[in-house]
């Protein structure tokens, strides 16, 4: 199986920056999609940003121009650099990966979540 471990959440003032990191370990042939989601209480988990194995990126409209996703395939890690943070960015952030872990098996895995709180 595959495990994802996140780090980097915390409390920051509006306008500040945080960097989230996710490290994947276990039986990994390839990480096809590496992504970050976020969730606030009572709402669905939303996709924030993703990066494909070829490097193509996606950002939600709410974070475009402020957040940057990157990946290091040699280390099976990816990060989310969050700048110009706003109170509405407050959420639990989850890393997510679409992983090929055998010649025929491909699955979705989640990290445990890390709290990001942005004060006004």
Short mmCIF file of C-alpha atoms in Angstrom, two decimals:
data_model
loop_
_atom_site.label_atom_id
_atom_site.label_comp_id
_atom_site.label_asym_id
_atom_site.label_seq_id
_atom_site.Cartn_x
_atom_site.Cartn_y
_atom_site.Cartn_z
CA UNK A 1 0.00 0.00 0.00
CA UNK A 2 0.88 3.66 -0.18
CA UNK A 3 1.03 6.18 2.65
CA UNK A 4 0.87 9.95 2.31
CA UNK A 5 2.22 12.20 5.06
CA UNK A 6 1.58 15.93 5.04
CA UNK A 7 3.42 18.72 6.79
CA UNK A 8 3.44 22.49 6.90
CA UNK A 9 0.03 23.63 8.08
CA UNK A 10 -0.47 26.25 10.76
CA UNK A 11 -1.71 29.71 11.63
CA UNK A 12 -0.81 32.75 9.55
CA UNK A 13 -2.08 36.29 9.18
CA UNK A 14 -3.87 37.41 6.04
CA UNK A 15 -1.39 38.27 3.33
CA UNK A 16 1.14 35.78 4.64
CA UNK A 17 2.50 32.57 3.16
CA UNK A 18 2.62 28.89 4.02
CA UNK A 19 4.10 25.89 2.27
CA UNK A 20 2.48 22.47 2.50
CA UNK A 21 4.39 19.32 1.63
CA UNK A 22 3.30 15.75 1.03
CA UNK A 23 5.55 12.70 1.00
CA UNK A 24 4.43 9.40 -0.46
CA UNK A 25 5.94 6.08 0.56
CA UNK A 26 5.29 2.42 -0.08
CA UNK A 27 4.93 0.46 -3.27
CA UNK A 28 4.92 3.16 -5.96
CA UNK A 29 5.45 2.60 -9.66
CA UNK A 30 4.32 6.10 -10.59
CA UNK A 31 2.33 9.02 -9.18
CA UNK A 32 0.04 9.86 -12.07
CA UNK A 33 -1.65 12.85 -10.44
CA UNK A 34 -0.52 14.68 -7.29
CA UNK A 35 -3.05 17.05 -5.83
CA UNK A 36 -4.20 19.17 -2.92
CA UNK A 37 -7.79 19.42 -1.73
CA UNK A 38 -9.33 21.44 1.08
CA UNK A 39 -12.41 21.11 3.20
CA UNK A 40 -14.26 23.34 5.62
CA UNK A 41 -16.81 21.97 8.10
CA UNK A 42 -20.15 21.21 6.53
CA UNK A 43 -18.89 21.46 2.97
CA UNK A 44 -17.53 19.08 0.36
CA UNK A 45 -13.84 18.53 -0.16
CA UNK A 46 -12.74 20.71 -3.07
CA UNK A 47 -9.82 20.37 -5.44
CA UNK A 48 -7.36 23.24 -4.98
CA UNK A 49 -4.53 22.29 -7.34
CA UNK A 50 -3.12 19.30 -9.17
CA UNK A 51 -0.07 18.41 -11.20
CA UNK A 52 0.11 15.55 -13.70
CA UNK A 53 3.07 13.26 -14.21
CA UNK A 54 3.99 15.28 -17.30
CA UNK A 55 3.95 18.55 -15.37
CA UNK A 56 0.62 20.03 -16.43
CA UNK A 57 -1.05 21.91 -13.60
CA UNK A 58 -4.57 22.86 -12.63
CA UNK A 59 -5.66 25.52 -10.14
CA UNK A 60 -9.10 26.39 -8.88
CA UNK A 61 -10.18 29.92 -9.71
CA UNK A 62 -10.08 30.90 -6.06
CA UNK A 63 -6.34 30.25 -5.73
CA UNK A 64 -5.06 30.94 -9.24
CA UNK A 65 -2.17 33.37 -9.16
CA UNK A 66 -1.59 32.91 -5.43
CA UNK A 67 -0.83 29.19 -5.01
CA UNK A 68 1.80 27.11 -6.81
CA UNK A 69 1.93 23.33 -6.89
CA UNK A 70 5.17 21.49 -7.63
CA UNK A 71 6.39 17.90 -7.51
CA UNK A 72 9.67 16.05 -7.12
CA UNK A 73 9.30 12.64 -8.72
CA UNK A 74 12.71 11.47 -7.55
CA UNK A 75 11.54 11.82 -3.94
CA UNK A 76 7.82 11.14 -4.44
CA UNK A 77 6.96 14.46 -2.86
CA UNK A 78 4.87 17.45 -3.87
CA UNK A 79 4.26 20.84 -2.35
CA UNK A 80 1.78 23.67 -2.35
CA UNK A 81 3.23 27.14 -1.94
CA UNK A 82 0.46 29.42 -0.71
CA UNK A 83 1.00 33.17 -0.94
CA UNK A 84 -1.24 36.16 -0.28
CA UNK A 85 -3.38 34.02 1.99
CA UNK A 86 -6.91 35.12 2.77
CA UNK A 87 -9.20 34.18 5.68
CA UNK A 88 -11.35 32.25 3.21
CA UNK A 89 -8.39 29.93 2.58
CA UNK A 90 -8.88 28.58 6.11
CA UNK A 91 -9.57 24.84 5.83
CA UNK A 92 -8.16 21.39 6.38
CA UNK A 93 -5.87 20.65 3.45
CA UNK A 94 -5.46 17.10 2.20
CA UNK A 95 -2.88 15.77 -0.20
CA UNK A 96 -4.08 13.22 -2.71
CA UNK A 97 -2.38 10.97 -5.22
CA UNK A 98 -3.46 8.75 -8.08
CA UNK A 99 -0.81 6.03 -7.85
CA UNK A 100 0.09 3.08 -10.03
CA UNK A 101 1.36 0.54 -7.49
CA UNK A 102 1.68 -2.59 -9.61
CA UNK A 103 1.68 -3.50 -13.28
CA UNK A 104 -2.12 -3.67 -13.20
CA UNK A 105 -3.20 -1.72 -10.09
CA UNK A 106 -3.94 1.96 -9.79
CA UNK A 107 -5.58 3.60 -6.75
CA UNK A 108 -6.35 6.88 -5.08
CA UNK A 109 -4.69 7.68 -1.74
CA UNK A 110 -5.19 10.46 0.82
CA UNK A 111 -3.12 12.12 3.49
CA UNK A 112 -4.42 12.67 7.00
CA UNK A 113 -5.08 16.37 6.55
CA UNK A 114 -3.41 19.47 7.94
CA UNK A 115 -5.12 22.56 9.31
CA UNK A 116 -4.47 25.93 7.70
CA UNK A 117 -5.90 28.92 9.53
CA UNK A 118 -5.65 32.45 8.16
CA UNK A 119 -6.51 35.23 10.57
CA UNK A 120 -7.89 38.55 9.40
#
